[in-house]
mmCIF file of N, CA and C in Angstrom:
data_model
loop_
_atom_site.group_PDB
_atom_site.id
_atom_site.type_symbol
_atom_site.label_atom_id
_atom_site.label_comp_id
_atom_site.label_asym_id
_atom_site.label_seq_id
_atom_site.Cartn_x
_atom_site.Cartn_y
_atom_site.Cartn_z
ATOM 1 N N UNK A 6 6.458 -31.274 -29.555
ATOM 2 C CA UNK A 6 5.781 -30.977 -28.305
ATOM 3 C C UNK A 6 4.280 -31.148 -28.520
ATOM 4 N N UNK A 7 3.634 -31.842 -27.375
ATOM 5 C CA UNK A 7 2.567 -32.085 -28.004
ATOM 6 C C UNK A 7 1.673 -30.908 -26.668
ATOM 7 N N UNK A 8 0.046 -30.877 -28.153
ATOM 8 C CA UNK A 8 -0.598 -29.451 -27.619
ATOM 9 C C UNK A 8 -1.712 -29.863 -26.887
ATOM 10 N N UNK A 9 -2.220 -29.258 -25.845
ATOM 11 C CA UNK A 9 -3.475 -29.635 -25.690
ATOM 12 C C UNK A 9 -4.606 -28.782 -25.331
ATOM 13 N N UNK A 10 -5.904 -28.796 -25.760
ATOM 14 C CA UNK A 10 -6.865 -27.603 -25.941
ATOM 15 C C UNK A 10 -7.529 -27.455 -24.251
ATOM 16 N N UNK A 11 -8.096 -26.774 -23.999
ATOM 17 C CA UNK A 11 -8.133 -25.864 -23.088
ATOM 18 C C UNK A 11 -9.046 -27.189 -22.153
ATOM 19 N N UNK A 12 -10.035 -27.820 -22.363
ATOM 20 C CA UNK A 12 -10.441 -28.121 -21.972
ATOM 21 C C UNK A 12 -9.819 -29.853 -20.822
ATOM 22 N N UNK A 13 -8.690 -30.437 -22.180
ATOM 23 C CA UNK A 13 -7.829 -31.536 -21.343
ATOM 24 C C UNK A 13 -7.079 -30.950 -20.671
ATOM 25 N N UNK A 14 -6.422 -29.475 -20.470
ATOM 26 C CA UNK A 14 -5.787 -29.014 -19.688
ATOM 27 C C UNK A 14 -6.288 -29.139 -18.507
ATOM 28 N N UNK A 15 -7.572 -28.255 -18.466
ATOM 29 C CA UNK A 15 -8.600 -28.236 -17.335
ATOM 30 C C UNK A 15 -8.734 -29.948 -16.443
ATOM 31 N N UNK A 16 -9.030 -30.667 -17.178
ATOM 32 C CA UNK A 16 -9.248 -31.955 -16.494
ATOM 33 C C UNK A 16 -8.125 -32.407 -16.303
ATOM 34 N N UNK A 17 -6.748 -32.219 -16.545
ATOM 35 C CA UNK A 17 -5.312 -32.831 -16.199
ATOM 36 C C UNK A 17 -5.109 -31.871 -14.938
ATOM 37 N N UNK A 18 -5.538 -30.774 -14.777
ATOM 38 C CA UNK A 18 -4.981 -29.773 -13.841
ATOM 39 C C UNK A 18 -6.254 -30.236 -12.316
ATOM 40 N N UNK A 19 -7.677 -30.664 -12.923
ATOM 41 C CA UNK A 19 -8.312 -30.341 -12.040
ATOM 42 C C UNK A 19 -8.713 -28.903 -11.534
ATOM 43 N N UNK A 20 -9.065 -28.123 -12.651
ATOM 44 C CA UNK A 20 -9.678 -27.029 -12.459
ATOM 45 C C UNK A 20 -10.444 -26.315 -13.652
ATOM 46 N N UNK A 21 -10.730 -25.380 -13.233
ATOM 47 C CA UNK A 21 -11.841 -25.326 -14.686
ATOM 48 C C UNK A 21 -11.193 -24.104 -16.321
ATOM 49 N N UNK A 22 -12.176 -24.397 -16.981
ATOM 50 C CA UNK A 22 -11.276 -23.757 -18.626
ATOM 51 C C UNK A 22 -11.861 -21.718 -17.577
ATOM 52 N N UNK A 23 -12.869 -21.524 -17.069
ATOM 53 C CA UNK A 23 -12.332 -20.551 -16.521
ATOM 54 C C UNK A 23 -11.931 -19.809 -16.198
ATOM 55 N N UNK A 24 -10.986 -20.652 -14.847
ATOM 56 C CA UNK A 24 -10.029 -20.666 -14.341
ATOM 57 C C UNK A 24 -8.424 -20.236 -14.912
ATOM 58 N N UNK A 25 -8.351 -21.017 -16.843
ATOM 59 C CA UNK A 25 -7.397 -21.294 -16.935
ATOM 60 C C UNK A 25 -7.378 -19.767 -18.034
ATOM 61 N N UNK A 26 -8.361 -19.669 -18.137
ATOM 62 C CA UNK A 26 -8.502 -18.405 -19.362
ATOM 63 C C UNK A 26 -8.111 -17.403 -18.044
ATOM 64 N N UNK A 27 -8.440 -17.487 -16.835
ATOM 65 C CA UNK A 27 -8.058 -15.851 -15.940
ATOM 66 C C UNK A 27 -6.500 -16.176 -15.683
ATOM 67 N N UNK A 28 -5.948 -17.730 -15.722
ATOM 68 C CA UNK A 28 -4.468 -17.430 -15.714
ATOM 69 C C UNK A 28 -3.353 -16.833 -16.568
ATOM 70 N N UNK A 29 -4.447 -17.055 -17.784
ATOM 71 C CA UNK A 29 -4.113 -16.417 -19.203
ATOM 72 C C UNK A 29 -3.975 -14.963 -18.931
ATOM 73 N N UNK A 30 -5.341 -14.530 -18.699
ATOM 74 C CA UNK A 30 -5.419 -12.879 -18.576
ATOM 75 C C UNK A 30 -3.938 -11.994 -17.756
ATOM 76 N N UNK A 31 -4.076 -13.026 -16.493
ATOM 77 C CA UNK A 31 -3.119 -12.535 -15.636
ATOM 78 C C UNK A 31 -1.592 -13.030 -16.234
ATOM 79 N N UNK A 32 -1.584 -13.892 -17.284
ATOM 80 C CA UNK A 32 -0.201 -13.689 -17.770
ATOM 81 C C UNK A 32 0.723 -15.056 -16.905
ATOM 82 N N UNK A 33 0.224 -15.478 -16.463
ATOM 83 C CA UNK A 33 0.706 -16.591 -16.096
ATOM 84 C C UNK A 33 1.001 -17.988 -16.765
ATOM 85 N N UNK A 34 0.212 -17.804 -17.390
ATOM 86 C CA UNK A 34 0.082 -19.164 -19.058
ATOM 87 C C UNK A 34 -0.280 -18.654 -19.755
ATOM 88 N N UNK A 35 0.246 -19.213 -21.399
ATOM 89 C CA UNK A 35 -0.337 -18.498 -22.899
ATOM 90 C C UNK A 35 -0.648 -19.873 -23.489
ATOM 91 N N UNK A 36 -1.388 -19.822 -24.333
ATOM 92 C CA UNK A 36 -1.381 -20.352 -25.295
ATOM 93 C C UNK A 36 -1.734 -19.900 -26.637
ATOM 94 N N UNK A 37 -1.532 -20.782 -27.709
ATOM 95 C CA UNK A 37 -2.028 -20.273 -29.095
ATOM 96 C C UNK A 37 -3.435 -20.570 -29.948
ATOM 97 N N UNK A 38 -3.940 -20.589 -30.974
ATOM 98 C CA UNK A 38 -4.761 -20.490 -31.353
ATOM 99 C C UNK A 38 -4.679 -21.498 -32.435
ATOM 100 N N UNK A 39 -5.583 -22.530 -32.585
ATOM 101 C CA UNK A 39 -5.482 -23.500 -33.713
ATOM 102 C C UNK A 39 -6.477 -23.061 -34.608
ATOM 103 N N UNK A 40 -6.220 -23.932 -35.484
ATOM 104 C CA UNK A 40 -6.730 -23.232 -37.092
ATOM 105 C C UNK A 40 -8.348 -22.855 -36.865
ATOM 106 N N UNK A 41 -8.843 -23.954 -36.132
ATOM 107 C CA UNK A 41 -10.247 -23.382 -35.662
ATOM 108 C C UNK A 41 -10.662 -22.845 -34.366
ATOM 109 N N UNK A 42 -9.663 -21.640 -34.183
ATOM 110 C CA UNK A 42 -9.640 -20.657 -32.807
ATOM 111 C C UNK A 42 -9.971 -21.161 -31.735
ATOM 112 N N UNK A 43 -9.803 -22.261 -31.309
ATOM 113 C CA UNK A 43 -9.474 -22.992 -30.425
ATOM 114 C C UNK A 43 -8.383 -22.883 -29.694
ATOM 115 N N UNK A 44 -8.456 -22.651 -28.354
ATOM 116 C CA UNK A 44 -6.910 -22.083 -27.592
ATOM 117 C C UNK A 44 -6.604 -23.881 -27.399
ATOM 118 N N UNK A 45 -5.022 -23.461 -27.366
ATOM 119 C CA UNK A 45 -4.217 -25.007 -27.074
ATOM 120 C C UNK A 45 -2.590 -24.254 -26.427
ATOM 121 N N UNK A 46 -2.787 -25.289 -25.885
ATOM 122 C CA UNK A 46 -1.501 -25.279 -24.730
ATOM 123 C C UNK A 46 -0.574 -26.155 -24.679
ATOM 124 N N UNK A 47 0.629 -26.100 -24.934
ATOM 125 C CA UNK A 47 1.859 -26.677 -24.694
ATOM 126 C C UNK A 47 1.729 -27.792 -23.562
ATOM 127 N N UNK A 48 1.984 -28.810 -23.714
ATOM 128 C CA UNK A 48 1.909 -29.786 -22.735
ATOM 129 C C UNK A 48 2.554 -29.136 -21.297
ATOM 130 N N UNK A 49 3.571 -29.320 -21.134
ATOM 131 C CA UNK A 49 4.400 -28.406 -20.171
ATOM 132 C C UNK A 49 3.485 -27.737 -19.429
ATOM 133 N N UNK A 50 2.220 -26.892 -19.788
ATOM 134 C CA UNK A 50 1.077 -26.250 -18.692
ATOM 135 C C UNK A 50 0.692 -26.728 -17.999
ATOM 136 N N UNK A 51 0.566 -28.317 -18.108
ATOM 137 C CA UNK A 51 -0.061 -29.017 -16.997
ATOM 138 C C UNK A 51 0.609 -29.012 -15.418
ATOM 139 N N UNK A 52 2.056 -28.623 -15.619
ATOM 140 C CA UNK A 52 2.861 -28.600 -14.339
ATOM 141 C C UNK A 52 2.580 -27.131 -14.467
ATOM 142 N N UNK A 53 2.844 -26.191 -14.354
ATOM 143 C CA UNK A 53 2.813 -24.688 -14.305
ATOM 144 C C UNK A 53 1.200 -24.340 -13.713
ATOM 145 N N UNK A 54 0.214 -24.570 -14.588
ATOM 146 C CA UNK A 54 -0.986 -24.859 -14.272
ATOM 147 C C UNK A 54 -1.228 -25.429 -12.477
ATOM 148 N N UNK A 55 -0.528 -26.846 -12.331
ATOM 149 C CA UNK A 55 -0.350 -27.302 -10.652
ATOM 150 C C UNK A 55 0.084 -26.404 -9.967
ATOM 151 N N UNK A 56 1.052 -26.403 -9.978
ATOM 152 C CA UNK A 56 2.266 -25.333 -8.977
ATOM 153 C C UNK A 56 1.431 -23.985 -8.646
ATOM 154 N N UNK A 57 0.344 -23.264 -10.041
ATOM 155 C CA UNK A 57 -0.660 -22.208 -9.721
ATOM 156 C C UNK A 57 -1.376 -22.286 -9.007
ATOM 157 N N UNK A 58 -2.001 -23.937 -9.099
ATOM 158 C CA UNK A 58 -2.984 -24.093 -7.846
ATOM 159 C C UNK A 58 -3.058 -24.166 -6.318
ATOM 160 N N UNK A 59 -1.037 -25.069 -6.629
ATOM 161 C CA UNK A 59 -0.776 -25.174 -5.244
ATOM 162 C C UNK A 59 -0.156 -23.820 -4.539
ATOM 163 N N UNK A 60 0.047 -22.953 -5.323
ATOM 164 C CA UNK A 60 0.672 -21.127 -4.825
ATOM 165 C C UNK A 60 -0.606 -20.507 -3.739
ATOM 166 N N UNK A 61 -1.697 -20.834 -4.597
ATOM 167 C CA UNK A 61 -3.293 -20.002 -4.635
ATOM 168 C C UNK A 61 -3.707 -20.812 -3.478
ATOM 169 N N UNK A 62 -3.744 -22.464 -3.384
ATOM 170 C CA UNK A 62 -4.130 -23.089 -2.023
ATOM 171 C C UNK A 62 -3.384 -22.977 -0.972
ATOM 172 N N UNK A 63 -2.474 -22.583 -1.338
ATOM 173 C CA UNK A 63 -1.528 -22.073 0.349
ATOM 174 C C UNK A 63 -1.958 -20.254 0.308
ATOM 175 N N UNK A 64 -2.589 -20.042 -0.151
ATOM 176 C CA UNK A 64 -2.774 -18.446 0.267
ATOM 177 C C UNK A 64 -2.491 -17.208 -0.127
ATOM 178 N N UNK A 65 -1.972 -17.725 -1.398
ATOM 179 C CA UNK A 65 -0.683 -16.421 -2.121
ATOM 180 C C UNK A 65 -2.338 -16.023 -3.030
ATOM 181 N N UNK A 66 -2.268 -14.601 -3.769
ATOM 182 C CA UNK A 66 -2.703 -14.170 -4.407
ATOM 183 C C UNK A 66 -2.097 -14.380 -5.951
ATOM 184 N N UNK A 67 -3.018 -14.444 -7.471
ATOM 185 C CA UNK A 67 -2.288 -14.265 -8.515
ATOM 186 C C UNK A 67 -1.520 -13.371 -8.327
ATOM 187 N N UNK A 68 -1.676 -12.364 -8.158
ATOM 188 C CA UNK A 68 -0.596 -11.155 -8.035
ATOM 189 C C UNK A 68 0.712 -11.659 -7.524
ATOM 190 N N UNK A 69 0.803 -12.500 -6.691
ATOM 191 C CA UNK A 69 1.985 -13.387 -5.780
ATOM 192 C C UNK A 69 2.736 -14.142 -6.493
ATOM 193 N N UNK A 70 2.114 -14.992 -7.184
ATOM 194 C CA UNK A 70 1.838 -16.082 -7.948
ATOM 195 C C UNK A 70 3.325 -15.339 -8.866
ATOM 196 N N UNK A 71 3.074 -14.362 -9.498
ATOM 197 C CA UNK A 71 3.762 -13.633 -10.836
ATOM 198 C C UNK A 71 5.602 -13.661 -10.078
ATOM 199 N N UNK A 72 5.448 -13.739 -8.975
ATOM 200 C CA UNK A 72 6.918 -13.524 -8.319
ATOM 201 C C UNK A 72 7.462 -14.919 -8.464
ATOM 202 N N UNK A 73 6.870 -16.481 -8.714
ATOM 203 C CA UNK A 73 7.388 -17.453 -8.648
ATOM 204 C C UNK A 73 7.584 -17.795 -10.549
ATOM 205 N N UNK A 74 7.447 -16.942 -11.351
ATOM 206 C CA UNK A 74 7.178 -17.076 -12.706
ATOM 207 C C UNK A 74 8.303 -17.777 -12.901
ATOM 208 N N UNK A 75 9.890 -17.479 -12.414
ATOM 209 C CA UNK A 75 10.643 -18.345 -12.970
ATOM 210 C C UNK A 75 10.789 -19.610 -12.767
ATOM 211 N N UNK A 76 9.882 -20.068 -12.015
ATOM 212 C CA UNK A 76 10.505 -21.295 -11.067
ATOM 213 C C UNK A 76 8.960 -22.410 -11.602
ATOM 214 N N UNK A 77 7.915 -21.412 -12.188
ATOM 215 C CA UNK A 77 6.244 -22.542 -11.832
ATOM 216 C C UNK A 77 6.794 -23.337 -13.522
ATOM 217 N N UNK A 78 7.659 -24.134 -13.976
ATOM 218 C CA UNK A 78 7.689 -25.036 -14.519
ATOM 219 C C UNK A 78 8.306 -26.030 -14.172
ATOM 220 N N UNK A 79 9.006 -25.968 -12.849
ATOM 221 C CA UNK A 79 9.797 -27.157 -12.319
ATOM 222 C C UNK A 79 8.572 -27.361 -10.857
ATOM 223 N N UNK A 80 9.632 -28.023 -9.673
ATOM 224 C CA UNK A 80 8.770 -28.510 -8.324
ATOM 225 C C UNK A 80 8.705 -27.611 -7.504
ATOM 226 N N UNK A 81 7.947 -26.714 -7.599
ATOM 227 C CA UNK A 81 7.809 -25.582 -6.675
ATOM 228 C C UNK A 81 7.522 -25.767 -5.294
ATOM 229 N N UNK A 82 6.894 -27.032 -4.994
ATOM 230 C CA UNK A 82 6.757 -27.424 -3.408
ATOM 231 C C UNK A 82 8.298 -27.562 -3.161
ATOM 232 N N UNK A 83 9.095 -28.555 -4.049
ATOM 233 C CA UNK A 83 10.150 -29.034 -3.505
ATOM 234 C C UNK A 83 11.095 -27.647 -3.426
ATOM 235 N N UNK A 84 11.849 -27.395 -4.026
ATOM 236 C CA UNK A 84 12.662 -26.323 -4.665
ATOM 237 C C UNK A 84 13.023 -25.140 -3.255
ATOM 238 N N UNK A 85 14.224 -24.433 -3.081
ATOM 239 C CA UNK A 85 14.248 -23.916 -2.062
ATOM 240 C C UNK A 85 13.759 -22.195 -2.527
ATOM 241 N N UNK A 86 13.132 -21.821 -1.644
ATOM 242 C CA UNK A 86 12.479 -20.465 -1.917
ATOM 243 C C UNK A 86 13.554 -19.725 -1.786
ATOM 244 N N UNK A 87 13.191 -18.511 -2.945
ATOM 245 C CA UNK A 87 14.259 -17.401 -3.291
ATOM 246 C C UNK A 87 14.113 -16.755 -1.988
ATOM 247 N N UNK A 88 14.865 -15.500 -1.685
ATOM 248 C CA UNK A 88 15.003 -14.346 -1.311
ATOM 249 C C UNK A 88 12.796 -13.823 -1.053
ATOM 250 N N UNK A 89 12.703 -13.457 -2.659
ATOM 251 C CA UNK A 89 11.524 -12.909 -3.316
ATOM 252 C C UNK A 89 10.694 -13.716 -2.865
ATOM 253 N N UNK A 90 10.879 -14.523 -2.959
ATOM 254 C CA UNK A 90 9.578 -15.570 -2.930
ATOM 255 C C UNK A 90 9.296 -15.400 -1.706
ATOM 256 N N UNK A 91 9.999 -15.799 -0.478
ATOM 257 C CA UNK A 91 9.959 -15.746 0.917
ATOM 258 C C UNK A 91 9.290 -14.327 1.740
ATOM 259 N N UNK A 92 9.810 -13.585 1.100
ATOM 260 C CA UNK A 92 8.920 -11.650 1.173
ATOM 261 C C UNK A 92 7.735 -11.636 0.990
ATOM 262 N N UNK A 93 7.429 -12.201 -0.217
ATOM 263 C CA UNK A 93 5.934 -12.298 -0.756
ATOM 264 C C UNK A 93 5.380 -13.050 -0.120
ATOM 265 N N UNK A 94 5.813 -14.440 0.099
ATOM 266 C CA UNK A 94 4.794 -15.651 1.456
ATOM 267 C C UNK A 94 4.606 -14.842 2.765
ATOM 268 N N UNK A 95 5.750 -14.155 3.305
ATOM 269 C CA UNK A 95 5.710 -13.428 4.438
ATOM 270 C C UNK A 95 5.192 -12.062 4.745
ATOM 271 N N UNK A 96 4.765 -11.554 3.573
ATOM 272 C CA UNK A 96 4.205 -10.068 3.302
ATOM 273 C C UNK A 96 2.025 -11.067 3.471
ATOM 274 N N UNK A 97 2.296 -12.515 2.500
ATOM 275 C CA UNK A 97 0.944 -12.774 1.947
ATOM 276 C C UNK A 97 0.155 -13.281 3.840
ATOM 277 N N UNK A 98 1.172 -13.923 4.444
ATOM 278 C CA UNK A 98 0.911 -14.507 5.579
ATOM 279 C C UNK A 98 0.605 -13.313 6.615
ATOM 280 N N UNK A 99 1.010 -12.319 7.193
ATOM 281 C CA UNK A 99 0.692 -10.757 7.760
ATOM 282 C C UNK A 99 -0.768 -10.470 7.143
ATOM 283 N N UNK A 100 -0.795 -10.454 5.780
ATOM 284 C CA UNK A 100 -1.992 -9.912 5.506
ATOM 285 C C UNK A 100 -3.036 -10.969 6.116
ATOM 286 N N UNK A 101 -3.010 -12.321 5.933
ATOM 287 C CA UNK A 101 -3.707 -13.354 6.046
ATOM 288 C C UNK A 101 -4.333 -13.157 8.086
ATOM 289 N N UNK A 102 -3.037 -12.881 8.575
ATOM 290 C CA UNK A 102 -2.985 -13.289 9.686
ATOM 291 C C UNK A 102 -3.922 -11.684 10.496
ATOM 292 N N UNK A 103 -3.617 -10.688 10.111
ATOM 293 C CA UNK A 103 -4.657 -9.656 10.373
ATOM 294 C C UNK A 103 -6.130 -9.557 9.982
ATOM 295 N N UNK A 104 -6.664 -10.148 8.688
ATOM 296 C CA UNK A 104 -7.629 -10.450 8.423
ATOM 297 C C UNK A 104 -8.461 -11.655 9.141
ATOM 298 N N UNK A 105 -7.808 -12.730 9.840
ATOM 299 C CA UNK A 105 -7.972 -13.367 10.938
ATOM 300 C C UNK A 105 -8.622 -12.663 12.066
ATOM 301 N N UNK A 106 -7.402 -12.003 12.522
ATOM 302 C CA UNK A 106 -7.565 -11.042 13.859
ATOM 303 C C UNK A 106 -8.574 -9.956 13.705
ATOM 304 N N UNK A 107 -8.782 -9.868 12.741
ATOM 305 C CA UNK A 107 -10.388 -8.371 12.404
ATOM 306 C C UNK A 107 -11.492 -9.451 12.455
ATOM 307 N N UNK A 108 -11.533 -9.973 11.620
ATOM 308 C CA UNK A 108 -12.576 -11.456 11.973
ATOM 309 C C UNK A 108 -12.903 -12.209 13.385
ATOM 310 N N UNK A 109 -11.962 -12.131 13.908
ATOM 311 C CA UNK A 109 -11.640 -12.889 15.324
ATOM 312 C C UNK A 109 -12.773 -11.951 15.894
ATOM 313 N N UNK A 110 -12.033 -10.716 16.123
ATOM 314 C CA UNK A 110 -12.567 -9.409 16.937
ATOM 315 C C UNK A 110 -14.465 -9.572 16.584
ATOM 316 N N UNK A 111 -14.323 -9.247 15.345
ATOM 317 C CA UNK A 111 -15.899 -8.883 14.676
ATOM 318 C C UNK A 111 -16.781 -9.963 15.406
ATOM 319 N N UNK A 112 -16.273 -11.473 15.885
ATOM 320 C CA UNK A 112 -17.073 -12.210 15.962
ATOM 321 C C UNK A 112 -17.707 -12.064 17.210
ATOM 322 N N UNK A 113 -16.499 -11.804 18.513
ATOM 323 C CA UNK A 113 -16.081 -11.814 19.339
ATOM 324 C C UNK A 113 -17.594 -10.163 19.666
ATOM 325 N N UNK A 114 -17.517 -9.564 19.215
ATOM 326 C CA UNK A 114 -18.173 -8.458 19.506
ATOM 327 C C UNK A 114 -19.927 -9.351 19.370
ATOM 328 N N UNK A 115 -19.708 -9.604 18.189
ATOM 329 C CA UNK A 115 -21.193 -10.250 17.910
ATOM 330 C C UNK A 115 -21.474 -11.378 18.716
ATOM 331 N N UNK A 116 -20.930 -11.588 19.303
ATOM 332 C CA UNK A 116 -21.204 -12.501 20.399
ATOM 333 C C UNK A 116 -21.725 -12.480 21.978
ATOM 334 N N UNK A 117 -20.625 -10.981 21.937
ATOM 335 C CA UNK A 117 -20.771 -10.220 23.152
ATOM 336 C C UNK A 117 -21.990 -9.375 23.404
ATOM 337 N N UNK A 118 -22.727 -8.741 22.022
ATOM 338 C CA UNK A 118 -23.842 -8.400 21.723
ATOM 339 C C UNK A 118 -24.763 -9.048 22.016
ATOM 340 N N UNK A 119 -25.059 -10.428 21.462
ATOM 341 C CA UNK A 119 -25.973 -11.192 21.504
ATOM 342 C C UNK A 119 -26.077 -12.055 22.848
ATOM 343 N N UNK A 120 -24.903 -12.566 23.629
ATOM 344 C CA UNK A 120 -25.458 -12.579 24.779
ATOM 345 C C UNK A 120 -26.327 -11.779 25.606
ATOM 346 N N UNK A 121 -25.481 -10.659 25.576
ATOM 347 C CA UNK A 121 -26.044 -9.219 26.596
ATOM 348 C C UNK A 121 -27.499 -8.972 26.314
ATOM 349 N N UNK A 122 -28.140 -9.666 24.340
ATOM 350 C CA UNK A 122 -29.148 -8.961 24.618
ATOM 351 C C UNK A 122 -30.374 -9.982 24.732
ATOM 352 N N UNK A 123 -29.709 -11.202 23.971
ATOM 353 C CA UNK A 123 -30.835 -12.519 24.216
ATOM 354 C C UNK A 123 -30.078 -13.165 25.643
ATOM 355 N N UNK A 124 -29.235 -13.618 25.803
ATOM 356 C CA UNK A 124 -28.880 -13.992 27.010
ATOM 357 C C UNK A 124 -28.947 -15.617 26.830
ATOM 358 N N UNK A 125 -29.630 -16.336 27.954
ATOM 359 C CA UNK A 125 -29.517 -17.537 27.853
ATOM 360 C C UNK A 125 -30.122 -18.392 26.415
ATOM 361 N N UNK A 126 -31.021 -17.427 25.436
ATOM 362 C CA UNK A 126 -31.568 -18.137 24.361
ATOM 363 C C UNK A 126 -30.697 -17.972 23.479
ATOM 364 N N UNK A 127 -29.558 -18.415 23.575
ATOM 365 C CA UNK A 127 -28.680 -17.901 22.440
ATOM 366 C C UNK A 127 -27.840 -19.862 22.261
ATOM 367 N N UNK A 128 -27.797 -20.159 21.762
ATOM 368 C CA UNK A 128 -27.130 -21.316 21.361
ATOM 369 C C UNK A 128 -26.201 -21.576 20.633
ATOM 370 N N UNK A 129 -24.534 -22.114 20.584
ATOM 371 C CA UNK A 129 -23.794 -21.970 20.142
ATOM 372 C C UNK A 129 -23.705 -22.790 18.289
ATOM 373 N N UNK A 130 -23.370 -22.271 17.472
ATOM 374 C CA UNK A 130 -23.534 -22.568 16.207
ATOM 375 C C UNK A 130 -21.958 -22.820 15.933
ATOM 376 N N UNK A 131 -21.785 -23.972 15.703
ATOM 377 C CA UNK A 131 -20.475 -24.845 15.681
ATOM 378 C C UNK A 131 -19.832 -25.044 14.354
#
């Protein structure tokens, strides 16, 4: 199996060493230590590593992330979602979707403010 140090990981994954040391922390990837303490990683990270990014760009939290552990070495886009998995997207999407709606509101007020108090000098910022 061939190894690779933290940094070709980073540029095969498209993200940074980091990045890949907080996936470490959080237990999501390991690697070992070469003779000159150099972290290196199992080839195989480079997919596990993806599938992390693509969990995190659809919205899931690491914390989320830890529920797909059995599955982030195969095609996690493709692959049909567990039970678990589906709870957690649907627990992550509620949270997503209220934090929207508080945002929505907040803006919506500051808007309503600033008409009422500048009025016509107010110009929309797009």
């Amino acid at each position: 199996m061939e190894r690779v140090r933290i940094g070709e990981l980073a540029g095969a994954t498209g993200t940074t060493a980091r990045a890949l040391r907080h996936y470490e922390q959080a237990g999501l990837i390991s690697s070992e230590r070469a003779a000159n303490g150099y972290r290196v990683y199992d080839e195989r990270a480079v997919v596990r590593v993806r599938n992390i990014r693509y969990l995190l760009a659809a919205g899931l939290t690491l914390d989320d992330v830890r529920v797909f552990l059995p599955c982030l070495d195969g095609d996690v886009a493709a692959a049909p979602p567990s039970d678990k998995g589906l709870r957690v997207a649907l627990d992550r999407l509620a949270v997503l979707n209220e934090r929207i709606a508080a945002q929505t509101e907040a803006r919506d007020r500051l808007e309503a403010a600033l008409r009422e108090k500048a009025g016509d000098r107010i110009r929309p910022v797009a």
